[in-house]
C-alpha cells in the first residue's frame, strides 16, 4: 500500500475538493431536472433525459478507468473540473438564446461523459492515499462527503430555483467547479507512468479483457454481484430518481421547496448509512450485507403508501420522507461494504480499470430503468402507487438473489 499513513493532507485535500465540486453538481442537477419537469410536465421526457445523460457514464467508464491507471489521477480530476466550470459558464450564456430542453439534454450528456472519466480516478485514488486499515473509514468519509453535498445542494437549489434567476444558479455551480479544480492542483497521488507498446485501440481492448478476466476468473462471486446490483439500479434506484420528483411535483402538487427537502432527506439517509458503515464494519461481514439490501427495499413500501394518499398531501409527504430515508440509508451502507470489498481484492495497478468496469456494469441498467419508469408514471399517472409497489416487489426479489450469491462468499471463507 502506497501513500500517506492515516489521514494525510492529500486525502483531506481531495475530500475538500469533492465537497465543493459535488455541492455545485448537486445544485446544478437538481435545478436542471426540476426545470425540465416544470416545463414539460412529462415523466416520459424527464425520465428520457435522465436516461440519456446516464449512457455516457456506462459506455465510457471502462475507458475512464483505463486512463486513470495510465495518467496521473490528480491531473485527470483537475482538468475535468476546469472543463466542467467552462461548460456551465457557456451553458449560462447560451440558455437565453437556445431551445432550453434540447440544450439541457446536451449539457447533461456532456456532464455524463465527464463523470465517466472523473469518478474512476477518484475511486481509484483512495487506496493510494490511506492505509488499508483506514480504507473502510475513508470510503465512508467519501460517501459522507457526497451525501453532505446532496443534503445542502437541493436545499439551496430549491430556494434559488424559487426566488433567483437560473443564470445565477449556473454561476454558483461554475465557481464551485473552478475552486475544486484549484484545490486539487495541490494533491500528490503516487503515480508510476507505464510505457505504451501498443496502439490506443489495442491498449483499450487489452485492458478491458484484463479486467473481465480478473473479475470473471479470479473474483466470480463479485462478478455475479455486479449484475445483481445492476438489477437493483434497474428496479430501485431508477424508481427513486424518476418517482420522487414526479410524485411530489405532479401528483401531490407540492412546491420546489418540498422537493428540495426530499432530496435533502436522501442525503441525510446517505450520511447516516456512511456513518453506520464505519460502526458496523468490524461486526458484520460482507456475506451478511444482503440484510442491508432487504431493509432498503422495504423502505419503498412507505413511499407506495404516501403515493396512494393523494388527498392529504402533507401526510403523504411524511410517508415518502420516511421511506426514502430508510431506503437510501441501508443502500448506502451496502454500497460502502461493496466498494471496500472490491478495493481490498484488487491490485493497485488494476484499480482504475476494475473500479470503472464495476461502475459500468452496475449502472448499465440505470438508464433503462429511468426510461421505463418515465413511461409507466405517464401511463399510470392516476395509480402511481401501483408503479411504486411493483418496483418494491421486484427489488425484494433481487435482494433474495443477492442473499443466495453472498452465501457462496461465506463458503469460500472470504472476509471483509
CSV table of C-alpha atoms in Angstrom, one decimal:
chain,number,residue,atom,x,y,z
A,1,UNK,CA,0.0,0.0,0.0
A,2,UNK,CA,1.4,3.3,-1.1
A,3,UNK,CA,0.6,6.8,0.2
A,4,UNK,CA,0.2,8.6,3.5
A,5,UNK,CA,-0.3,6.8,6.8
A,6,UNK,CA,-3.6,7.6,8.4
A,7,UNK,CA,-5.4,10.7,7.2
A,8,UNK,CA,-2.8,12.5,5.1
A,9,UNK,CA,-3.2,16.1,3.7
A,10,UNK,CA,-3.6,14.8,0.2
A,11,UNK,CA,-6.6,12.7,1.1
A,12,UNK,CA,-8.1,15.7,3.1
A,13,UNK,CA,-7.5,18.0,0.1
A,14,UNK,CA,-9.2,15.5,-2.2
A,15,UNK,CA,-12.2,15.3,0.2
A,16,UNK,CA,-12.5,19.1,0.5
A,17,UNK,CA,-12.3,19.4,-3.3
A,18,UNK,CA,-15.0,16.8,-3.6
A,19,UNK,CA,-17.2,18.7,-1.2
A,20,UNK,CA,-17.0,21.9,-3.3
A,21,UNK,CA,-17.3,20.1,-6.6
A,22,UNK,CA,-20.2,17.9,-5.6
A,23,UNK,CA,-22.0,20.8,-4.0
A,24,UNK,CA,-22.0,22.6,-7.3
A,25,UNK,CA,-23.0,19.4,-9.1
A,26,UNK,CA,-25.9,18.8,-6.7
A,27,UNK,CA,-27.3,22.3,-7.2
A,28,UNK,CA,-27.0,22.0,-10.9
A,29,UNK,CA,-28.6,18.6,-11.4
A,30,UNK,CA,-31.4,19.4,-9.0
A,31,UNK,CA,-32.3,22.7,-10.8
A,32,UNK,CA,-32.0,21.3,-14.3
A,33,UNK,CA,-34.2,18.2,-13.6
A,34,UNK,CA,-36.8,20.4,-11.9
A,35,UNK,CA,-36.7,22.9,-14.8
A,36,UNK,CA,-37.4,20.1,-17.3
A,37,UNK,CA,-40.2,18.6,-15.3
A,38,UNK,CA,-41.8,22.0,-14.6
A,39,UNK,CA,-41.5,23.0,-18.3
A,40,UNK,CA,-42.8,19.7,-19.9
A,41,UNK,CA,-44.9,18.2,-17.1
A,42,UNK,CA,-44.0,14.9,-18.7
A,43,UNK,CA,-42.4,12.0,-16.8
A,44,UNK,CA,-41.5,10.4,-20.1
A,45,UNK,CA,-39.4,13.3,-21.2
A,46,UNK,CA,-38.0,13.8,-17.7
A,47,UNK,CA,-37.0,10.1,-17.4
A,48,UNK,CA,-35.8,10.1,-21.0
A,49,UNK,CA,-33.3,12.9,-20.4
A,50,UNK,CA,-32.1,11.3,-17.2
A,51,UNK,CA,-31.6,8.0,-19.0
A,52,UNK,CA,-29.8,9.6,-22.0
A,53,UNK,CA,-27.5,11.5,-19.7
A,54,UNK,CA,-26.5,8.2,-17.9
A,55,UNK,CA,-25.5,6.4,-21.1
A,56,UNK,CA,-22.1,8.1,-21.4
A,57,UNK,CA,-21.2,7.0,-17.9
A,58,UNK,CA,-22.0,3.4,-18.7
A,59,UNK,CA,-20.2,3.3,-22.0
A,60,UNK,CA,-17.2,5.4,-21.2
A,61,UNK,CA,-16.5,4.4,-17.6
A,62,UNK,CA,-14.2,1.5,-18.6
A,63,UNK,CA,-12.1,3.8,-20.8
A,64,UNK,CA,-12.0,6.3,-17.9
A,65,UNK,CA,-10.7,3.6,-15.7
A,66,UNK,CA,-8.0,2.6,-18.2
A,67,UNK,CA,-6.9,6.2,-18.4
A,68,UNK,CA,-6.8,6.6,-14.6
A,69,UNK,CA,-4.3,3.7,-14.5
A,70,UNK,CA,-2.1,5.3,-17.2
A,71,UNK,CA,-2.4,9.0,-16.5
A,72,UNK,CA,-1.8,10.9,-13.2
A,73,UNK,CA,-5.2,10.8,-11.5
A,74,UNK,CA,-4.7,14.2,-10.0
A,75,UNK,CA,-4.3,15.7,-13.5
A,76,UNK,CA,-7.5,14.0,-14.6
A,77,UNK,CA,-9.5,15.4,-11.7
A,78,UNK,CA,-8.1,18.9,-12.1
A,79,UNK,CA,-8.6,19.1,-15.9
A,80,UNK,CA,-12.1,17.8,-15.8
A,81,UNK,CA,-13.2,20.2,-13.1
A,82,UNK,CA,-11.8,23.1,-15.1
A,83,UNK,CA,-13.6,21.8,-18.2
A,84,UNK,CA,-16.9,21.5,-16.3
A,85,UNK,CA,-16.6,25.0,-15.0
A,86,UNK,CA,-16.2,26.3,-18.5
A,87,UNK,CA,-19.0,24.2,-19.8
A,88,UNK,CA,-21.5,25.5,-17.2
A,89,UNK,CA,-20.4,29.1,-17.9
A,90,UNK,CA,-21.0,28.5,-21.6
A,91,UNK,CA,-24.4,27.0,-20.8
A,92,UNK,CA,-25.4,30.1,-18.8
A,93,UNK,CA,-24.6,32.3,-21.9
A,94,UNK,CA,-26.5,30.1,-24.4
A,95,UNK,CA,-29.5,29.4,-22.2
A,96,UNK,CA,-31.2,32.7,-23.2
A,97,UNK,CA,-30.8,32.1,-27.0
A,98,UNK,CA,-31.3,28.4,-27.5
A,99,UNK,CA,-34.0,25.8,-27.0
A,100,UNK,CA,-33.7,25.1,-23.3
A,101,UNK,CA,-34.8,21.5,-23.2
A,102,UNK,CA,-32.5,20.5,-26.0
A,103,UNK,CA,-29.7,22.5,-24.5
A,104,UNK,CA,-30.2,20.9,-21.1
A,105,UNK,CA,-30.2,17.4,-22.6
A,106,UNK,CA,-26.9,18.2,-24.4
A,107,UNK,CA,-25.3,19.6,-21.3
A,108,UNK,CA,-26.3,16.6,-19.2
A,109,UNK,CA,-24.9,14.2,-21.8
A,110,UNK,CA,-21.6,16.1,-21.7
A,111,UNK,CA,-21.6,16.1,-17.9
A,112,UNK,CA,-22.2,12.3,-18.1
A,113,UNK,CA,-19.1,11.9,-20.3
A,114,UNK,CA,-17.0,14.0,-17.9
A,115,UNK,CA,-18.3,11.9,-14.9
A,116,UNK,CA,-17.3,8.7,-16.7
A,117,UNK,CA,-13.7,9.8,-16.7
A,118,UNK,CA,-13.7,11.7,-13.4
A,119,UNK,CA,-15.3,9.2,-10.9
A,120,UNK,CA,-12.9,6.2,-11.7
A,121,UNK,CA,-10.0,8.5,-10.9
A,122,UNK,CA,-11.5,9.5,-7.5
A,123,UNK,CA,-12.4,5.9,-6.5
A,124,UNK,CA,-9.0,4.5,-7.6
A,125,UNK,CA,-7.1,7.2,-5.7
A,126,UNK,CA,-8.5,6.4,-2.3
A,127,UNK,CA,-6.4,3.2,-1.7
A,128,UNK,CA,-3.3,5.1,-2.7
A,129,UNK,CA,-3.9,7.9,-0.1
A,130,UNK,CA,-4.8,5.9,3.0
A,131,UNK,CA,-3.6,2.6,4.6
A,132,UNK,CA,-5.7,-0.5,4.2
A,133,UNK,CA,-6.8,-0.3,7.9
A,134,UNK,CA,-8.3,3.1,7.2
A,135,UNK,CA,-9.9,2.1,3.8
A,136,UNK,CA,-13.4,1.3,5.1
A,137,UNK,CA,-13.5,4.6,7.1
A,138,UNK,CA,-12.1,6.5,4.1
A,139,UNK,CA,-14.7,5.2,1.8
A,140,UNK,CA,-17.3,6.0,4.4
A,141,UNK,CA,-16.0,9.6,4.6
A,142,UNK,CA,-16.1,10.0,0.8
A,143,UNK,CA,-19.7,8.7,0.9
A,144,UNK,CA,-20.5,11.2,3.7
A,145,UNK,CA,-19.0,14.0,1.6
A,146,UNK,CA,-21.2,13.1,-1.3
A,147,UNK,CA,-24.2,12.9,1.0
A,148,UNK,CA,-23.5,16.3,2.6
A,149,UNK,CA,-23.2,17.9,-0.8
A,150,UNK,CA,-26.5,16.2,-1.8
A,151,UNK,CA,-28.0,17.4,1.5
A,152,UNK,CA,-27.3,21.1,1.1
A,153,UNK,CA,-27.3,21.3,-2.7
A,154,UNK,CA,-31.1,20.6,-3.2
A,155,UNK,CA,-32.0,22.8,-0.2
A,156,UNK,CA,-30.0,25.7,-1.7
A,157,UNK,CA,-31.1,24.8,-5.2
A,158,UNK,CA,-34.8,24.6,-4.2
A,159,UNK,CA,-34.8,28.1,-2.7
A,160,UNK,CA,-32.7,29.5,-5.5
A,161,UNK,CA,-34.9,28.0,-8.1
A,162,UNK,CA,-38.0,29.6,-6.5
A,163,UNK,CA,-36.5,33.0,-6.0
A,164,UNK,CA,-33.4,33.5,-8.2
A,165,UNK,CA,-32.9,33.6,-11.9
A,166,UNK,CA,-31.4,30.4,-13.5
A,167,UNK,CA,-28.3,32.3,-14.6
A,168,UNK,CA,-27.2,33.0,-11.0
A,169,UNK,CA,-27.6,29.3,-10.1
A,170,UNK,CA,-25.3,28.4,-13.1
A,171,UNK,CA,-22.8,31.0,-11.9
A,172,UNK,CA,-22.7,29.4,-8.4
A,173,UNK,CA,-22.1,26.0,-10.0
A,174,UNK,CA,-19.3,27.4,-12.2
A,175,UNK,CA,-17.5,28.9,-9.2
A,176,UNK,CA,-17.7,25.6,-7.3
A,177,UNK,CA,-16.1,23.6,-10.0
A,178,UNK,CA,-13.4,26.2,-10.5
A,179,UNK,CA,-12.5,26.3,-6.8
A,180,UNK,CA,-12.4,22.5,-6.7
A,181,UNK,CA,-10.0,22.3,-9.6
A,182,UNK,CA,-7.6,24.8,-8.0
A,183,UNK,CA,-7.6,22.9,-4.7
A,184,UNK,CA,-7.0,19.6,-6.5
A,185,UNK,CA,-3.8,21.1,-8.0
A,186,UNK,CA,-2.1,20.6,-4.7
A,187,UNK,CA,-2.9,16.9,-4.3
A,188,UNK,CA,0.0,14.5,-4.6
A,189,UNK,CA,-1.1,11.0,-5.8
A,190,UNK,CA,1.5,8.2,-6.2
A,191,UNK,CA,1.9,7.5,-9.9
A,192,UNK,CA,4.2,5.4,-12.0
A,193,UNK,CA,4.0,6.0,-15.7
A,194,UNK,CA,3.5,2.9,-17.9
A,195,UNK,CA,5.3,2.5,-21.2
A,196,UNK,CA,2.8,2.1,-24.1
A,197,UNK,CA,3.9,-0.5,-26.6
A,198,UNK,CA,0.5,-0.9,-28.3
A,199,UNK,CA,-1.8,1.4,-30.2
A,200,UNK,CA,-4.6,3.1,-28.3
A,201,UNK,CA,-7.3,0.8,-29.5
A,202,UNK,CA,-5.3,-2.3,-28.8
A,203,UNK,CA,-4.4,-1.0,-25.4
A,204,UNK,CA,-8.1,-0.3,-24.5
A,205,UNK,CA,-9.2,-3.7,-25.7
A,206,UNK,CA,-6.4,-5.4,-23.9
A,207,UNK,CA,-7.2,-3.6,-20.6
A,208,UNK,CA,-10.9,-4.4,-20.8
A,209,UNK,CA,-10.1,-8.1,-21.4
A,210,UNK,CA,-7.7,-8.0,-18.4
A,211,UNK,CA,-10.5,-6.5,-16.2
A,212,UNK,CA,-13.0,-9.1,-17.4
A,213,UNK,CA,-10.6,-11.9,-16.8
A,214,UNK,CA,-9.8,-10.7,-13.3
A,215,UNK,CA,-13.5,-10.4,-12.3
A,216,UNK,CA,-14.8,-13.5,-14.0
A,217,UNK,CA,-12.0,-15.9,-13.3
A,218,UNK,CA,-10.4,-14.6,-10.1
A,219,UNK,CA,-13.5,-13.0,-8.4
A,220,UNK,CA,-16.5,-14.9,-9.7
A,221,UNK,CA,-18.7,-14.0,-6.7
A,222,UNK,CA,-18.0,-10.3,-7.2
A,223,UNK,CA,-18.7,-10.7,-10.9
A,224,UNK,CA,-22.2,-12.1,-10.3
A,225,UNK,CA,-22.8,-9.5,-7.7
A,226,UNK,CA,-22.3,-6.8,-10.3
A,227,UNK,CA,-25.3,-8.0,-12.3
A,228,UNK,CA,-27.4,-8.2,-9.1
A,229,UNK,CA,-26.5,-4.5,-8.4
A,230,UNK,CA,-27.4,-3.7,-12.0
A,231,UNK,CA,-30.9,-5.2,-11.4
A,232,UNK,CA,-31.3,-3.1,-8.2
A,233,UNK,CA,-30.4,0.0,-10.2
A,234,UNK,CA,-33.0,-1.0,-12.8
A,235,UNK,CA,-35.8,-1.5,-10.3
A,236,UNK,CA,-34.9,0.5,-7.2
A,237,UNK,CA,-32.5,3.4,-7.9
A,238,UNK,CA,-34.3,4.4,-11.2
A,239,UNK,CA,-37.6,4.2,-9.3
A,240,UNK,CA,-36.4,6.8,-6.8
A,241,UNK,CA,-34.8,9.0,-9.4
A,242,UNK,CA,-37.9,9.3,-11.5
A,243,UNK,CA,-40.6,8.6,-9.0
A,244,UNK,CA,-39.8,11.1,-6.2
A,245,UNK,CA,-39.8,14.3,-8.3
A,246,UNK,CA,-42.9,13.1,-10.3
A,247,UNK,CA,-45.0,12.2,-7.3
A,248,UNK,CA,-44.0,15.4,-5.3
A,249,UNK,CA,-44.4,17.9,-8.2
A,250,UNK,CA,-47.1,16.4,-10.4
A,251,UNK,CA,-49.2,14.0,-8.2
A,252,UNK,CA,-49.1,15.9,-4.9
A,253,UNK,CA,-48.6,19.3,-6.5
A,254,UNK,CA,-46.1,20.4,-3.8
A,255,UNK,CA,-43.6,23.2,-4.5
A,256,UNK,CA,-39.9,23.1,-5.3
A,257,UNK,CA,-39.0,23.6,-1.6
A,258,UNK,CA,-40.7,20.4,-0.7
A,259,UNK,CA,-38.8,18.5,-3.4
A,260,UNK,CA,-35.6,20.2,-2.2
A,261,UNK,CA,-36.2,18.9,1.4
A,262,UNK,CA,-37.0,15.5,0.0
A,263,UNK,CA,-33.6,15.5,-1.8
A,264,UNK,CA,-32.0,16.6,1.5
A,265,UNK,CA,-33.7,13.7,3.3
A,266,UNK,CA,-32.0,11.4,0.8
A,267,UNK,CA,-28.7,13.0,1.6
A,268,UNK,CA,-29.3,12.6,5.4
A,269,UNK,CA,-30.0,9.0,4.8
A,270,UNK,CA,-26.8,8.6,2.9
A,271,UNK,CA,-24.8,10.3,5.7
A,272,UNK,CA,-26.4,8.0,8.3
A,273,UNK,CA,-25.6,5.0,6.1
A,274,UNK,CA,-22.0,6.0,5.7
A,275,UNK,CA,-21.6,6.6,9.4
A,276,UNK,CA,-23.2,3.3,10.2
A,277,UNK,CA,-20.8,1.6,7.9
A,278,UNK,CA,-17.9,2.7,10.0
A,279,UNK,CA,-19.7,1.5,13.1
A,280,UNK,CA,-20.7,-2.0,11.9
A,281,UNK,CA,-17.8,-2.7,9.6
A,282,UNK,CA,-16.0,-4.9,12.2
A,283,UNK,CA,-19.2,-6.6,13.3
A,284,UNK,CA,-20.8,-7.5,10.1
A,285,UNK,CA,-19.1,-9.4,7.2
A,286,UNK,CA,-19.8,-8.9,3.5
A,287,UNK,CA,-21.7,-12.2,3.3
A,288,UNK,CA,-24.3,-10.8,5.7
A,289,UNK,CA,-24.7,-7.5,3.9
A,290,UNK,CA,-27.7,-8.7,1.9
A,291,UNK,CA,-29.7,-7.8,5.0
A,292,UNK,CA,-29.0,-4.1,4.3
A,293,UNK,CA,-30.4,-4.5,0.8
A,294,UNK,CA,-33.5,-6.2,2.1
A,295,UNK,CA,-34.2,-3.4,4.5
A,296,UNK,CA,-33.5,-0.8,1.8
A,297,UNK,CA,-36.1,-2.5,-0.4
A,298,UNK,CA,-38.7,-2.5,2.4
A,299,UNK,CA,-38.2,1.3,2.6
A,300,UNK,CA,-40.1,1.5,-0.7
A,301,UNK,CA,-43.4,0.4,0.9
A,302,UNK,CA,-44.0,3.7,2.9
A,303,UNK,CA,-43.4,5.6,-0.4
A,304,UNK,CA,-46.1,3.5,-2.0
A,305,UNK,CA,-48.5,4.3,0.9
A,306,UNK,CA,-47.6,8.0,0.5
A,307,UNK,CA,-48.3,8.0,-3.2
A,308,UNK,CA,-51.7,6.5,-2.5
A,309,UNK,CA,-52.7,9.2,0.0
A,310,UNK,CA,-53.1,11.9,-2.7
A,311,UNK,CA,-56.0,13.6,-0.9
A,312,UNK,CA,-53.8,14.5,2.1
A,313,UNK,CA,-50.5,15.7,0.6
A,314,UNK,CA,-48.7,16.5,3.8
A,315,UNK,CA,-49.4,13.1,5.3
A,316,UNK,CA,-48.3,11.5,2.0
A,317,UNK,CA,-45.1,13.6,2.1
A,318,UNK,CA,-44.2,12.3,5.6
A,319,UNK,CA,-44.6,8.7,4.5
A,320,UNK,CA,-42.4,9.4,1.4
A,321,UNK,CA,-39.7,11.0,3.5
A,322,UNK,CA,-39.6,8.1,6.0
A,323,UNK,CA,-39.5,5.6,3.2
A,324,UNK,CA,-36.7,7.3,1.3
A,325,UNK,CA,-34.6,7.8,4.4
A,326,UNK,CA,-34.7,4.1,5.2
A,327,UNK,CA,-34.1,3.1,1.6
A,328,UNK,CA,-31.1,5.3,1.0
A,329,UNK,CA,-29.5,4.7,4.4
A,330,UNK,CA,-29.3,1.0,4.0
A,331,UNK,CA,-28.5,1.1,0.3
A,332,UNK,CA,-25.5,3.4,1.1
A,333,UNK,CA,-24.4,1.1,3.9
A,334,UNK,CA,-24.3,-1.8,1.4
A,335,UNK,CA,-22.5,0.3,-1.2
A,336,UNK,CA,-19.7,1.2,1.2
A,337,UNK,CA,-19.3,-2.5,2.1
A,338,UNK,CA,-19.2,-3.5,-1.6
A,339,UNK,CA,-16.8,-0.8,-2.6
A,340,UNK,CA,-14.3,-1.7,0.1
A,341,UNK,CA,-14.6,-5.4,-0.8
A,342,UNK,CA,-13.6,-4.6,-4.4
A,343,UNK,CA,-10.7,-2.3,-3.4
A,344,UNK,CA,-9.2,-4.8,-0.9
A,345,UNK,CA,-9.1,-7.5,-3.5
A,346,UNK,CA,-7.8,-5.5,-6.5
A,347,UNK,CA,-4.1,-4.8,-7.1
A,348,UNK,CA,-3.3,-1.0,-7.4
A,349,UNK,CA,-2.1,-1.5,-11.0
A,350,UNK,CA,-5.6,-2.6,-11.9
A,351,UNK,CA,-7.6,-0.4,-9.5
A,352,UNK,CA,-8.7,2.2,-12.0
A,353,UNK,CA,-10.0,-0.1,-14.7
A,354,UNK,CA,-11.6,-2.5,-12.3
A,355,UNK,CA,-13.4,0.2,-10.4
A,356,UNK,CA,-14.6,1.7,-13.7
A,357,UNK,CA,-15.7,-1.7,-15.0
A,358,UNK,CA,-17.6,-2.3,-11.8
A,359,UNK,CA,-19.3,1.1,-12.1
A,360,UNK,CA,-20.2,0.5,-15.8
A,361,UNK,CA,-21.8,-2.9,-15.2
A,362,UNK,CA,-23.5,-1.8,-12.0
A,363,UNK,CA,-25.1,1.2,-13.7
A,364,UNK,CA,-25.8,-0.1,-17.1
A,365,UNK,CA,-29.4,-0.8,-16.3
A,366,UNK,CA,-30.0,2.6,-14.7
A,367,UNK,CA,-30.8,4.5,-17.9
A,368,UNK,CA,-33.2,1.7,-19.0
A,369,UNK,CA,-34.9,1.9,-15.6
A,370,UNK,CA,-35.3,5.7,-15.8
A,371,UNK,CA,-36.9,5.5,-19.3
A,372,UNK,CA,-39.1,2.6,-18.2
A,373,UNK,CA,-40.4,4.3,-15.1
A,374,UNK,CA,-40.9,7.6,-17.0
A,375,UNK,CA,-43.3,5.8,-19.4
A,376,UNK,CA,-45.0,3.9,-16.5
A,377,UNK,CA,-45.7,7.0,-14.5
A,378,UNK,CA,-47.2,8.7,-17.5
A,379,UNK,CA,-49.4,5.7,-18.4
A,380,UNK,CA,-50.4,5.0,-14.8
A,381,UNK,CA,-50.5,8.6,-13.6
A,382,UNK,CA,-53.7,8.0,-11.6
A,383,UNK,CA,-52.3,4.9,-10.0
A,384,UNK,CA,-48.7,5.9,-9.3
A,385,UNK,CA,-48.8,3.9,-6.1
A,386,UNK,CA,-49.1,0.7,-8.2
A,387,UNK,CA,-45.8,1.6,-10.1
A,388,UNK,CA,-44.1,2.1,-6.7
A,389,UNK,CA,-45.4,-1.2,-5.4
A,390,UNK,CA,-44.3,-3.2,-8.5
A,391,UNK,CA,-40.8,-1.7,-8.1
A,392,UNK,CA,-40.8,-2.7,-4.4
A,393,UNK,CA,-41.7,-6.4,-5.2
A,394,UNK,CA,-39.1,-6.6,-8.0
A,395,UNK,CA,-36.4,-5.1,-5.8
A,396,UNK,CA,-37.1,-7.6,-3.0
A,397,UNK,CA,-36.7,-10.4,-5.4
A,398,UNK,CA,-33.3,-9.1,-6.4
A,399,UNK,CA,-32.3,-8.9,-2.7
A,400,UNK,CA,-33.1,-12.6,-2.4
A,401,UNK,CA,-30.8,-13.3,-5.3
A,402,UNK,CA,-28.1,-11.3,-3.5
A,403,UNK,CA,-28.5,-13.4,-0.4
A,404,UNK,CA,-28.1,-16.6,-2.4
A,405,UNK,CA,-24.9,-15.3,-4.1
A,406,UNK,CA,-23.3,-13.9,-0.9
A,407,UNK,CA,-23.7,-17.3,0.8
A,408,UNK,CA,-21.0,-18.5,-1.5
A,409,UNK,CA,-18.7,-15.8,-0.1
A,410,UNK,CA,-19.1,-17.4,3.3
A,411,UNK,CA,-18.4,-20.8,2.0
A,412,UNK,CA,-15.2,-19.6,0.3
A,413,UNK,CA,-14.0,-18.3,3.7
A,414,UNK,CA,-13.5,-14.7,2.5
A,415,UNK,CA,-13.9,-11.9,4.9
A,416,UNK,CA,-14.1,-8.1,4.7
